[in-house]
């Protein structure tokens, strides 16, 4: 309070700071200090010198005994916004700082000039959490100019994840060619197809064709994988994809940009690997995480219960990752990404016949290696449940507007009706709490997040099938709307199902039910699709083999089915027949409406993990 009152009253001030927006402001303008772009701030040399190395060097005596700025002299800070300097001085005198995105970049410039590291740290945290399409490029250039690698990479991560959005909104118009060179050459550029990468280049060049055509044609074009652009850019628009149409429209801005639609010709002076690559970018590919489950020949064989295997969805190649913290099956898993991490969360399940209540997270971006770290435990043990992540939702129970995880159904001491919620973005620090109850208790059901067109396009949770309290498979379909904390009944499933696969198309919202079975029922090979606009279930081509207790995930336009049982465990009284586990990976192409067996990119069968059941499968994009 003492320094605060000293600053407010300007009492005992012995230096005057003059802030000017204009770097070339005249001395007359600074003396007048009458315009909004120039302001004077009385201050105290001792306070400023104690706070920043900049003023300490300015006020300290030099070799000849005289400081650079003598007592009573004015210090001109050109190209510093007066409003920004006022915030900096308030922080120096009081330690108070309230982050505002509107002026954050100007305050950052002032704090960097004055070498005020403690304020820079606060600004970096605030700016990293409010990166968007409109400011990611300016923030990247700002951080690059000041050598701030943390803020720079945070801005670049957003740019790499949303190139099409940045191109559509013109956010990349201010990007220099060296930044576009880094972006387009990035193996992890998140594009739906390579046409989007070319579209990003053309839109950037169209913003200033005279200055950008040469670098786009001679350098940046080499990063585009033209052989992966499926649509012929010279065909009629009636047969072209939306990406191709947008690309053609962008090129029509200037006829000289037509050269970018054609692949460059190799020369001896230019060498590149990306132009000739036939492999999709990692950003256009997903990896499948296959976690836990039961393996071997019988229900009580503990083989591979801790295994975590990863498959590249394009190449079909498998590799192993850090094993689960303990053997488990009948658990649930979901993505738990945050701004700075790409995490996977597992919760509950069964191990050696005992139900579990623990929760674990693994950060796939951890530079020190992917490790499982403990998370918040459940209020009680649970198995055969579902876990769904929703983004930007809220409930009457008080879940905020960020991401949440919802845990539904399952078996604890009995059938569990409580729906539990874990709030993000930091799932590791949260606590599970009840937000609602199920309309009907189920175990072995399936749940997925999908858009609800009738509720304005918000995300809802679809909860389908499962075994009821009498262990009979159900046909029920319930939909939970977290915005109003309300359940409603949807059209029944075409058949009673439990322990089946369920995925939702990210493009259309259509639901796909795959395989399944029930108490005493034989595994099914049936595949059903529900167009939510019509509310009708359509039967699709059956899976190559029947499966129940399977895993399913969707990556792009392909549905991956793995694991499960072709024949259930049978107790015949005098003998038992172990479950026959399904081998191989079956893939359903949503666009072509047909099934195929997984093969590696070169055509050979991939090496796959030992068959298992009651496991989890997640599709995770490369980052």
Coordinates of C-alpha atoms in Angstrom, one line a residue:
X1 CA 0.0 0.0 0.0
X2 CA 2.9 2.4 0.6
X3 CA 4.4 2.1 -2.8
X4 CA 0.9 2.2 -4.3
X5 CA 0.1 5.5 -2.7
X6 CA 3.5 6.8 -3.7
X7 CA 2.8 5.9 -7.3
X8 CA -0.7 7.4 -7.3
X9 CA 0.4 10.7 -5.7
X10 CA 3.7 11.0 -7.6
X11 CA 5.2 12.3 -4.4
X12 CA 9.0 12.3 -4.2
X13 CA 9.2 11.3 -7.9
X14 CA 12.6 11.9 -9.4
X15 CA 12.2 10.6 -12.9
X16 CA 9.7 11.1 -15.7
X17 CA 8.9 8.3 -18.1
X18 CA 7.5 9.4 -21.5
X19 CA 5.6 6.7 -23.4
X20 CA 5.0 7.2 -27.1
X21 CA 3.2 4.9 -29.5
X22 CA 5.1 6.4 -32.4
X23 CA 8.8 5.3 -32.6
X24 CA 9.6 8.5 -34.5
X25 CA 7.6 10.9 -32.3
X26 CA 9.2 14.3 -32.2
X27 CA 10.5 16.0 -29.1
X28 CA 7.9 18.7 -29.4
X29 CA 5.1 16.1 -29.4
X30 CA 6.6 14.4 -26.3
X31 CA 7.0 17.7 -24.5
X32 CA 3.4 18.6 -25.2
X33 CA 2.2 15.2 -24.1
X34 CA -1.3 16.3 -25.1
X35 CA -2.2 13.5 -27.6
X36 CA -3.4 10.1 -26.6
X37 CA -0.3 8.6 -28.1
X38 CA 2.1 10.3 -25.7
X39 CA 1.9 10.3 -21.9
X40 CA 4.2 11.2 -19.0
X41 CA 4.5 9.1 -15.9
X42 CA 6.2 10.4 -12.8
X43 CA 8.2 7.6 -11.1
X44 CA 10.9 6.8 -8.6
X45 CA 14.4 5.7 -9.7
X46 CA 15.0 3.4 -6.7
X47 CA 11.7 1.5 -7.3
X48 CA 12.3 1.1 -11.0
X49 CA 16.0 0.0 -10.6
X50 CA 15.0 -2.6 -8.0
X51 CA 12.3 -4.0 -10.3
X52 CA 14.0 -4.3 -13.7
X53 CA 17.6 -4.8 -15.0
X54 CA 16.7 -2.2 -17.7
X55 CA 16.3 0.7 -15.3
X56 CA 19.1 -0.6 -13.0
X57 CA 21.6 -0.3 -15.9
X58 CA 20.1 3.1 -16.9
X59 CA 20.4 4.7 -13.5
X60 CA 23.6 3.0 -12.3
X61 CA 26.9 5.1 -12.5
X62 CA 29.1 4.3 -15.4
X63 CA 32.9 4.3 -15.5
X64 CA 33.0 8.1 -15.6
X65 CA 30.7 8.2 -12.5
X66 CA 27.7 9.6 -14.4
X67 CA 24.6 7.5 -15.1
X68 CA 23.0 7.3 -18.5
X69 CA 20.0 9.0 -17.1
X70 CA 20.8 11.7 -14.6
X71 CA 18.5 12.4 -11.6
X72 CA 15.5 14.5 -12.6
X73 CA 15.9 13.7 -16.3
X74 CA 13.1 12.3 -18.5
X75 CA 13.4 8.8 -20.0
X76 CA 11.7 8.4 -23.4
X77 CA 10.2 5.0 -24.2
X78 CA 9.3 5.2 -27.8
X79 CA 7.1 2.5 -29.5
X80 CA 5.6 1.7 -26.1
X81 CA 1.8 2.2 -25.7
X82 CA 1.0 4.5 -22.8
X83 CA -1.8 2.2 -21.7
X84 CA 0.7 -0.7 -21.6
X85 CA 3.3 1.2 -19.6
X86 CA 0.6 2.2 -17.1
X87 CA -0.2 -1.5 -16.5
X88 CA 3.6 -2.3 -16.2
X89 CA 4.2 0.5 -13.7
X90 CA 1.1 -0.6 -11.7
X91 CA 2.6 -4.1 -11.5
X92 CA 6.0 -2.8 -10.5
X93 CA 4.6 -0.7 -7.6
X94 CA 1.8 -3.0 -6.4
X95 CA 2.4 -6.5 -7.8
X96 CA -1.2 -6.4 -9.2
X97 CA -2.0 -7.6 -12.7
X98 CA -5.2 -8.4 -14.4
X99 CA -4.8 -10.1 -17.8
X100 CA -6.6 -8.6 -20.7
X101 CA -6.4 -10.1 -24.2
X102 CA -7.1 -6.8 -25.8
X103 CA -3.9 -5.2 -24.7
X104 CA -1.8 -8.2 -23.9
X105 CA 0.6 -8.0 -26.8
X106 CA 1.4 -4.3 -26.1
X107 CA 2.0 -5.1 -22.4
X108 CA 4.2 -8.0 -23.5
X109 CA 6.3 -5.6 -25.7
X110 CA 6.7 -3.2 -22.9
X111 CA 7.6 -5.9 -20.3
X112 CA 10.1 -7.4 -22.7
X113 CA 11.7 -4.1 -23.3
X114 CA 12.1 -3.4 -19.6
X115 CA 13.2 -7.1 -18.9
X116 CA 10.4 -7.6 -16.4
X117 CA 10.5 -11.4 -16.4
X118 CA 7.9 -12.0 -13.6
X119 CA 5.3 -10.1 -15.6
X120 CA 6.3 -11.9 -18.8
X121 CA 5.6 -15.2 -17.1
X122 CA 2.1 -14.1 -16.3
X123 CA 1.5 -12.8 -19.7
X124 CA 2.8 -16.0 -21.3
X125 CA 0.3 -18.1 -19.4
X126 CA -2.6 -15.8 -20.2
X127 CA -1.8 -15.5 -23.9
X128 CA -1.2 -19.3 -24.3
X129 CA -4.8 -19.9 -23.1
X130 CA -6.5 -17.5 -25.4
X131 CA -4.8 -18.4 -28.7
X132 CA -7.3 -18.3 -31.6
X133 CA -7.5 -17.9 -35.4
X134 CA -7.4 -14.1 -35.2
X135 CA -4.2 -13.9 -33.1
X136 CA -2.1 -17.0 -33.5
X137 CA 0.1 -15.6 -36.3
X138 CA 0.7 -12.2 -34.5
X139 CA 1.5 -14.1 -31.3
X140 CA 3.9 -16.4 -33.1
X141 CA 5.7 -13.5 -34.7
X142 CA 5.8 -11.6 -31.3
X143 CA 7.2 -14.6 -29.5
X144 CA 9.7 -15.3 -32.3
X145 CA 11.0 -11.7 -32.1
X146 CA 11.6 -12.0 -28.4
X147 CA 12.9 -15.5 -28.3
X148 CA 10.0 -16.8 -26.3
X149 CA 10.0 -20.5 -27.3
X150 CA 7.1 -21.5 -25.0
X151 CA 4.6 -19.0 -26.4
X152 CA 5.9 -19.5 -29.9
X153 CA 5.2 -23.2 -29.8
X154 CA 1.8 -22.7 -28.3
X155 CA 0.8 -20.5 -31.1
X156 CA 2.3 -22.8 -33.7
X157 CA 0.5 -25.8 -32.2
X158 CA -2.8 -24.0 -32.9
X159 CA -1.8 -23.1 -36.4
X160 CA -0.7 -26.6 -37.2
X161 CA -4.0 -28.0 -35.9
X162 CA -6.3 -25.6 -37.8
X163 CA -4.7 -24.7 -41.2
X164 CA -8.0 -24.8 -43.1
X165 CA -9.7 -22.5 -40.7
X166 CA -6.8 -20.1 -40.8
X167 CA -6.9 -20.1 -44.6
X168 CA -10.7 -19.6 -44.7
X169 CA -10.7 -16.6 -42.3
X170 CA -7.6 -15.0 -43.8
X171 CA -5.7 -15.4 -40.6
X172 CA -2.6 -16.5 -42.5
X173 CA -2.5 -13.4 -44.7
X174 CA 0.0 -11.8 -42.4
X175 CA 2.3 -14.8 -42.2
X176 CA 5.8 -14.4 -43.8
X177 CA 7.0 -17.0 -46.3
X178 CA 9.4 -18.5 -43.8
X179 CA 6.5 -19.3 -41.5
X180 CA 4.5 -20.8 -44.3
X181 CA 7.5 -22.9 -45.2
X182 CA 7.6 -24.3 -41.7
X183 CA 3.8 -24.9 -41.7
X184 CA 3.5 -26.6 -45.0
X185 CA 6.5 -28.8 -44.5
X186 CA 5.2 -30.1 -41.2
X187 CA 4.6 -33.8 -41.2
X188 CA 2.0 -33.3 -38.5
X189 CA 0.0 -30.6 -40.3
X190 CA -3.7 -31.4 -39.4
X191 CA -5.5 -31.5 -42.8
X192 CA -8.4 -33.7 -43.8
X193 CA -6.8 -34.3 -47.1
X194 CA -3.7 -33.0 -49.0
X195 CA -6.0 -30.7 -51.1
X196 CA -6.5 -28.6 -47.9
X197 CA -2.7 -28.1 -47.7
X198 CA -2.6 -26.8 -51.3
X199 CA -5.7 -24.7 -50.6
X200 CA -3.9 -23.1 -47.6
X201 CA -0.9 -22.2 -49.9
X202 CA -3.1 -20.8 -52.6
X203 CA -5.2 -18.6 -50.2
X204 CA -1.9 -17.3 -48.7
X205 CA -0.5 -16.4 -52.1
X206 CA -3.8 -14.8 -53.2
X207 CA -3.6 -12.3 -50.4
X208 CA -0.6 -10.6 -52.2
X209 CA 0.0 -12.3 -55.6
X210 CA 2.7 -9.9 -56.7
X211 CA 4.9 -10.5 -53.7
X212 CA 4.1 -14.1 -52.9
X213 CA 3.8 -15.9 -56.2
X214 CA 7.5 -16.4 -56.6
X215 CA 8.1 -18.0 -53.1
X216 CA 4.9 -20.0 -53.4
X217 CA 5.9 -21.3 -56.9
X218 CA 9.6 -21.8 -56.4
X219 CA 9.8 -23.0 -52.7
X220 CA 6.5 -23.6 -50.9
X221 CA 4.9 -25.7 -53.7
X222 CA 7.5 -28.4 -53.1
X223 CA 5.9 -29.3 -49.7
X224 CA 2.6 -30.2 -51.3
X225 CA 2.1 -33.9 -51.9
X226 CA 0.3 -33.6 -55.3
X227 CA 0.1 -37.4 -55.8
X228 CA -2.2 -37.6 -52.8
X229 CA -4.7 -35.1 -54.1
X230 CA -7.3 -37.5 -55.3
X231 CA -9.6 -35.1 -57.3
X232 CA -8.4 -34.0 -60.7
X233 CA -8.3 -30.2 -60.5
X234 CA -9.2 -29.9 -64.1
X235 CA -12.5 -31.9 -63.9
X236 CA -16.0 -30.3 -63.7
X237 CA -17.1 -28.9 -60.4
X238 CA -20.1 -31.3 -60.3
X239 CA -17.8 -34.2 -59.4
X240 CA -15.3 -32.4 -57.2
X241 CA -15.0 -32.5 -53.5
X242 CA -15.7 -29.4 -51.3
X243 CA -11.9 -29.0 -50.8
X244 CA -11.3 -29.0 -54.5
X245 CA -14.1 -26.5 -55.2
X246 CA -12.7 -24.2 -52.5
X247 CA -9.2 -24.5 -54.0
X248 CA -10.4 -23.7 -57.5
X249 CA -12.3 -20.6 -56.2
X250 CA -9.2 -19.4 -54.4
X251 CA -7.0 -19.8 -57.5
X252 CA -9.5 -17.8 -59.6
X253 CA -8.6 -14.7 -57.7
X254 CA -5.5 -14.3 -59.9
X255 CA -4.8 -16.3 -63.1
X256 CA -1.1 -16.4 -62.3
X257 CA -1.9 -18.7 -59.3
X258 CA -3.0 -21.5 -61.7
X259 CA 0.6 -22.7 -61.7
X260 CA 0.3 -23.7 -58.1
X261 CA -2.4 -26.3 -59.0
X262 CA 0.3 -28.3 -60.9
X263 CA 3.1 -30.3 -59.3
X264 CA 6.6 -28.7 -59.7
X265 CA 9.1 -30.3 -62.1
X266 CA 12.2 -31.7 -60.3
X267 CA 15.5 -30.0 -61.1
X268 CA 19.0 -30.7 -60.1
X269 CA 19.1 -27.5 -58.0
X270 CA 16.1 -28.4 -55.8
X271 CA 15.8 -31.6 -53.8
X272 CA 12.9 -32.5 -51.6
X273 CA 11.3 -35.6 -50.1
X274 CA 7.8 -34.3 -49.4
X275 CA 6.9 -33.6 -53.0
X276 CA 7.5 -37.2 -54.0
X277 CA 6.1 -38.7 -50.9
X278 CA 3.1 -41.1 -51.2
X279 CA 2.6 -41.3 -47.5
X280 CA -0.2 -39.1 -45.9
X281 CA 0.9 -36.6 -43.4
X282 CA 0.8 -37.8 -39.8
X283 CA -1.7 -34.9 -39.2
X284 CA -4.0 -36.7 -41.6
X285 CA -3.6 -40.0 -39.9
X286 CA -4.7 -41.5 -36.6
X287 CA -3.2 -44.2 -34.3
X288 CA -5.3 -46.7 -32.5
X289 CA -4.6 -47.4 -28.8
X290 CA -5.6 -51.0 -27.9
X291 CA -5.6 -51.2 -24.1
X292 CA -5.9 -54.1 -21.6
X293 CA -8.5 -56.8 -21.8
X294 CA -8.6 -60.6 -21.3
X295 CA -6.3 -62.8 -23.4
X296 CA -5.5 -66.5 -23.8
X297 CA -7.9 -69.4 -24.0
X298 CA -10.2 -68.9 -21.0
X299 CA -11.9 -66.2 -19.0
X300 CA -9.5 -66.5 -16.1
X301 CA -6.3 -66.4 -18.2
X302 CA -4.5 -63.2 -17.2
X303 CA -2.3 -63.0 -20.3
X304 CA -1.9 -59.5 -21.8
X305 CA -4.2 -57.8 -19.3
X306 CA -1.7 -54.9 -18.9
X307 CA -0.7 -54.6 -22.6
X308 CA -1.0 -51.3 -24.5
X309 CA -0.5 -51.7 -28.2
X310 CA -0.6 -48.9 -30.8
X311 CA -1.5 -49.3 -34.5
X312 CA -0.9 -46.8 -37.2
X313 CA -4.4 -46.6 -38.9
X314 CA -2.8 -46.1 -42.3
X315 CA 0.1 -48.5 -42.4
X316 CA -1.4 -51.2 -40.1
X317 CA 1.9 -51.4 -38.1
X318 CA 1.8 -52.3 -34.4
X319 CA 4.1 -51.4 -31.6
X320 CA 4.0 -51.6 -27.8
X321 CA 3.7 -48.7 -25.3
X322 CA 4.0 -48.4 -21.6
X323 CA 1.8 -51.1 -20.0
X324 CA -1.2 -50.4 -17.8
X325 CA -0.5 -49.8 -14.1
X326 CA -2.2 -53.1 -13.3
X327 CA -4.0 -56.0 -15.1
X328 CA -7.6 -55.0 -16.0
X329 CA -10.5 -55.6 -18.2
X330 CA -14.1 -54.3 -18.5
X331 CA -12.8 -50.8 -17.8
X332 CA -13.4 -47.6 -19.8
X333 CA -11.1 -45.2 -21.6
X334 CA -11.4 -41.8 -23.2
X335 CA -9.3 -38.9 -24.5
X336 CA -8.4 -36.3 -21.8
X337 CA -6.6 -33.7 -23.9
X338 CA -5.7 -30.3 -22.5
X339 CA -4.1 -27.2 -24.0
X340 CA -0.6 -28.6 -23.4
X341 CA -1.1 -32.3 -23.4
X342 CA -2.6 -35.2 -25.4
X343 CA -3.7 -37.5 -22.7
X344 CA -5.6 -40.8 -22.3
X345 CA -7.6 -41.6 -19.2
X346 CA -8.6 -45.0 -18.0
X347 CA -11.0 -45.7 -15.1
X348 CA -12.4 -48.6 -13.1
X349 CA -12.7 -52.2 -14.4
X350 CA -12.0 -55.6 -13.1
X351 CA -8.7 -57.3 -12.1
X352 CA -8.5 -60.9 -10.9
X353 CA -12.2 -60.9 -10.2
X354 CA -12.1 -57.7 -8.1
X355 CA -13.7 -54.5 -9.1
X356 CA -11.5 -51.4 -9.4
X357 CA -12.1 -47.7 -8.5
X358 CA -8.8 -46.2 -9.6
X359 CA -8.1 -43.7 -12.4
X360 CA -4.9 -43.3 -14.5
X361 CA -3.8 -40.8 -17.1
X362 CA -1.0 -41.0 -19.7
X363 CA 0.3 -38.0 -21.6
X364 CA 1.2 -39.0 -25.2
X365 CA 3.3 -35.9 -25.6
X366 CA 5.5 -36.4 -22.5
X367 CA 9.1 -35.8 -23.6
X368 CA 10.3 -38.0 -20.8
X369 CA 8.4 -41.0 -22.1
X370 CA 4.7 -42.0 -21.8
X371 CA 4.0 -42.9 -18.2
X372 CA 0.8 -43.6 -16.3
X373 CA 0.1 -41.2 -13.5
X374 CA -2.7 -41.5 -10.9
X375 CA -5.9 -39.5 -11.3
X376 CA -9.0 -39.0 -9.2
X377 CA -10.5 -42.2 -8.0
X378 CA -14.2 -43.1 -8.3
X379 CA -16.5 -42.8 -5.3
X380 CA -16.9 -46.6 -5.6
X381 CA -15.6 -49.5 -7.8
X382 CA -17.3 -50.0 -11.1
X383 CA -16.9 -52.2 -14.2
X384 CA -18.7 -52.7 -17.6
X385 CA -19.3 -48.9 -17.7
X386 CA -19.0 -46.3 -20.4
X387 CA -16.9 -43.1 -20.5
X388 CA -17.7 -40.2 -22.9
X389 CA -15.9 -36.9 -23.3
X390 CA -18.0 -33.8 -24.1
X391 CA -16.6 -30.4 -25.1
X392 CA -18.1 -27.1 -24.1
X393 CA -21.0 -28.5 -22.1
X394 CA -22.6 -27.6 -18.9
X395 CA -25.1 -29.3 -16.6
X396 CA -27.5 -28.3 -13.9
X397 CA -25.1 -29.9 -11.5
X398 CA -22.7 -27.1 -12.3
X399 CA -20.3 -28.4 -14.9
X400 CA -18.6 -25.5 -16.5
X401 CA -18.3 -24.5 -20.2
X402 CA -15.2 -26.5 -20.7
X403 CA -14.6 -30.2 -21.5
X404 CA -16.1 -32.9 -19.1
X405 CA -15.9 -36.6 -18.9
X406 CA -19.2 -38.5 -18.2
X407 CA -19.2 -42.0 -16.7
X408 CA -22.4 -44.0 -17.3
X409 CA -23.8 -47.3 -16.3
X410 CA -21.8 -50.3 -15.2
X411 CA -21.7 -52.7 -12.2
X412 CA -20.5 -51.9 -8.7
X413 CA -22.0 -53.5 -5.6
X414 CA -25.1 -53.7 -7.9
X415 CA -26.2 -52.0 -11.1
X416 CA -25.0 -48.4 -10.8
X417 CA -27.6 -45.7 -11.8
X418 CA -25.4 -42.7 -11.0
X419 CA -23.9 -40.7 -13.9
X420 CA -20.6 -39.2 -12.7
X421 CA -18.8 -36.2 -14.1
X422 CA -15.1 -35.2 -14.1
X423 CA -14.4 -31.6 -15.2
X424 CA -11.5 -30.4 -17.4
X425 CA -9.3 -29.0 -18.5
X426 CA -7.0 -30.5 -15.9
X427 CA -8.7 -33.8 -15.3
X428 CA -5.9 -35.0 -13.1
X429 CA -6.8 -32.4 -10.4
X430 CA -10.6 -32.8 -10.5
X431 CA -13.0 -35.0 -8.5
X432 CA -15.8 -37.2 -9.7
X433 CA -19.3 -36.1 -8.8
X434 CA -22.8 -37.2 -9.6
X435 CA -24.8 -35.0 -12.1
X436 CA -27.8 -37.2 -12.9
X437 CA -29.1 -40.8 -12.9
X438 CA -29.8 -43.2 -15.7
X439 CA -33.4 -43.7 -16.8
X440 CA -32.7 -47.4 -16.6
X441 CA -29.7 -49.3 -15.1
X442 CA -27.5 -51.0 -17.6
X443 CA -24.1 -52.8 -17.8
X444 CA -22.3 -53.8 -21.0
X445 CA -24.0 -50.9 -22.7
X446 CA -22.4 -48.5 -25.2
X447 CA -22.3 -44.7 -25.2
X448 CA -20.9 -42.0 -27.5
X449 CA -21.0 -38.2 -27.9
X450 CA -22.9 -37.1 -31.0
X451 CA -24.4 -33.8 -32.2
X452 CA -28.1 -33.2 -31.4
X453 CA -29.5 -31.2 -34.4
X454 CA -32.8 -30.7 -32.5
X455 CA -31.0 -28.9 -29.7
X456 CA -29.1 -26.4 -31.9
X457 CA -26.2 -28.7 -32.8
X458 CA -24.9 -29.1 -29.2
X459 CA -23.2 -32.3 -28.1
X460 CA -25.3 -35.0 -26.4
X461 CA -24.6 -38.4 -25.0
X462 CA -26.3 -41.4 -26.6
X463 CA -26.6 -44.5 -24.3
X464 CA -27.7 -47.7 -26.0
X465 CA -28.4 -51.3 -25.3
X466 CA -26.8 -53.2 -22.4
X467 CA -27.8 -55.9 -19.9
X468 CA -30.7 -54.9 -17.6
X469 CA -31.1 -55.9 -14.0
X470 CA -32.2 -59.4 -15.1
X471 CA -29.2 -59.8 -17.3
X472 CA -31.2 -59.6 -20.5
X473 CA -30.0 -57.6 -23.5
X474 CA -31.9 -54.4 -24.1
X475 CA -33.1 -52.5 -27.2
X476 CA -33.3 -49.1 -25.4
X477 CA -31.7 -45.9 -26.6
X478 CA -31.6 -42.9 -24.3
X479 CA -30.1 -39.5 -25.1
X480 CA -28.8 -37.1 -22.4
X481 CA -28.7 -33.4 -23.1
X482 CA -26.2 -31.8 -20.6
X483 CA -27.4 -28.3 -21.3
X484 CA -30.7 -29.0 -19.7
X485 CA -29.7 -32.0 -17.7
X486 CA -32.5 -34.1 -19.3
X487 CA -32.9 -37.6 -20.7
X488 CA -35.2 -38.5 -23.5
X489 CA -36.1 -41.8 -25.2
X490 CA -35.0 -42.3 -28.8
X491 CA -36.0 -45.0 -31.4
X492 CA -35.2 -48.5 -30.1
X493 CA -32.4 -50.6 -31.5
X494 CA -33.3 -53.0 -34.2
X495 CA -32.4 -55.9 -31.9
X496 CA -31.5 -56.4 -28.2
X497 CA -27.8 -55.8 -27.9
X498 CA -25.1 -55.9 -25.2
X499 CA -21.3 -55.8 -25.4
X500 CA -21.3 -54.4 -28.9
X501 CA -19.3 -51.7 -30.7
X502 CA -20.7 -48.2 -31.2
X503 CA -19.2 -45.2 -33.0
X504 CA -20.5 -41.9 -34.3
X505 CA -19.4 -40.3 -37.6
X506 CA -17.8 -36.9 -36.9
X507 CA -19.0 -35.7 -40.3
X508 CA -22.7 -36.7 -40.3
X509 CA -23.4 -37.7 -36.7
X510 CA -24.7 -41.1 -37.9
X511 CA -24.5 -43.9 -35.3
X512 CA -23.0 -47.3 -36.2
X513 CA -23.8 -50.4 -34.1
X514 CA -21.5 -53.4 -34.7
X515 CA -21.8 -57.0 -33.5
X516 CA -22.6 -57.7 -29.9
X517 CA -24.5 -60.4 -28.1
X518 CA -26.2 -60.9 -24.8
X519 CA -26.6 -63.3 -21.9
X520 CA -26.5 -66.8 -23.5
X521 CA -26.8 -65.3 -27.0
X522 CA -24.4 -66.1 -29.8
X523 CA -22.2 -63.3 -31.1
X524 CA -23.6 -61.3 -34.0
X525 CA -22.0 -60.1 -37.2
X526 CA -24.8 -57.6 -37.8
X527 CA -24.0 -53.9 -38.6
X528 CA -26.6 -51.2 -38.3
X529 CA -26.5 -47.5 -39.1
X530 CA -28.9 -44.8 -37.9
X531 CA -29.3 -41.5 -39.7
X532 CA -30.3 -39.2 -36.9
X533 CA -32.1 -36.9 -39.2
X534 CA -34.6 -39.7 -40.1
X535 CA -34.3 -41.6 -36.9
X536 CA -34.4 -44.9 -38.8
X537 CA -32.0 -47.9 -38.4
X538 CA -30.6 -49.3 -41.7
X539 CA -28.9 -52.7 -41.9
X540 CA -25.5 -52.6 -43.5
X541 CA -23.2 -55.4 -44.8
X542 CA -22.4 -57.8 -42.0
X543 CA -18.9 -58.0 -40.4
X544 CA -16.6 -60.6 -41.9
X545 CA -17.0 -62.6 -38.7
X546 CA -19.3 -62.5 -35.7
X547 CA -18.0 -60.7 -32.6
X548 CA -19.2 -59.8 -29.1
X549 CA -17.2 -57.9 -26.4
X550 CA -15.4 -56.3 -29.2
X551 CA -13.7 -52.9 -29.6
X552 CA -14.6 -50.3 -32.2
X553 CA -13.3 -46.9 -33.1
X554 CA -13.6 -44.5 -36.1
X555 CA -10.7 -42.7 -37.7
X556 CA -11.6 -40.5 -40.7
X557 CA -14.0 -42.4 -42.8
X558 CA -13.1 -45.9 -41.6
X559 CA -14.4 -47.9 -38.7
X560 CA -11.9 -50.3 -37.1
X561 CA -13.2 -53.4 -35.3
X562 CA -10.8 -55.5 -33.3
X563 CA -10.9 -58.2 -30.6
X564 CA -13.9 -59.8 -29.0
X565 CA -15.3 -63.3 -29.0
X566 CA -16.4 -65.4 -31.9
X567 CA -17.8 -68.0 -29.5
X568 CA -18.7 -67.2 -25.8
X569 CA -17.5 -69.1 -22.8
X570 CA -19.8 -72.1 -22.2
X571 CA -20.3 -73.9 -18.9
X572 CA -21.8 -77.3 -19.8
X573 CA -21.9 -78.6 -16.2
X574 CA -19.7 -81.6 -16.8
X575 CA -17.2 -79.5 -18.8
X576 CA -16.5 -76.0 -20.0
X577 CA -15.7 -74.6 -23.4
X578 CA -13.4 -71.6 -23.4
X579 CA -14.3 -68.5 -25.4
X580 CA -12.9 -68.4 -28.9
X581 CA -11.3 -65.0 -29.4
X582 CA -11.5 -63.2 -32.7
X583 CA -8.3 -62.4 -34.5
X584 CA -7.5 -59.7 -37.1
X585 CA -8.7 -56.2 -37.7
X586 CA -11.8 -55.6 -39.8
X587 CA -12.4 -52.2 -41.4
X588 CA -15.6 -50.7 -42.6
X589 CA -15.2 -48.0 -45.3
X590 CA -18.1 -45.6 -44.6
X591 CA -17.9 -44.0 -48.1
X592 CA -17.6 -47.3 -50.0
X593 CA -20.0 -49.1 -47.6
X594 CA -17.9 -52.3 -47.6
X595 CA -15.7 -54.3 -45.2
X596 CA -12.1 -55.3 -45.7
X597 CA -9.3 -56.9 -43.6
X598 CA -6.5 -54.8 -42.3
X599 CA -3.3 -55.0 -44.2
X600 CA -0.1 -53.1 -43.9
X601 CA 0.7 -50.2 -46.3
X602 CA 2.8 -52.5 -48.4
X603 CA 0.1 -55.1 -48.6
X604 CA 1.6 -57.6 -46.1
X605 CA -0.4 -58.6 -43.1
X606 CA 0.7 -56.6 -40.1
X607 CA 2.0 -58.1 -36.9
X608 CA -0.9 -57.8 -34.5
X609 CA -1.2 -58.3 -30.7
X610 CA -2.5 -61.5 -29.2
X611 CA -6.4 -61.6 -29.5
X612 CA -8.2 -60.4 -26.5
X613 CA -11.7 -59.4 -25.2
X614 CA -13.2 -56.8 -22.9
X615 CA -10.5 -54.3 -23.9
X616 CA -10.7 -50.7 -24.9
X617 CA -9.8 -49.0 -28.3
X618 CA -9.2 -45.3 -28.9
X619 CA -8.5 -43.4 -32.1
X620 CA -6.0 -40.7 -31.3
X621 CA -4.6 -38.2 -33.9
X622 CA -0.9 -37.7 -34.3
X623 CA 0.3 -34.3 -33.0

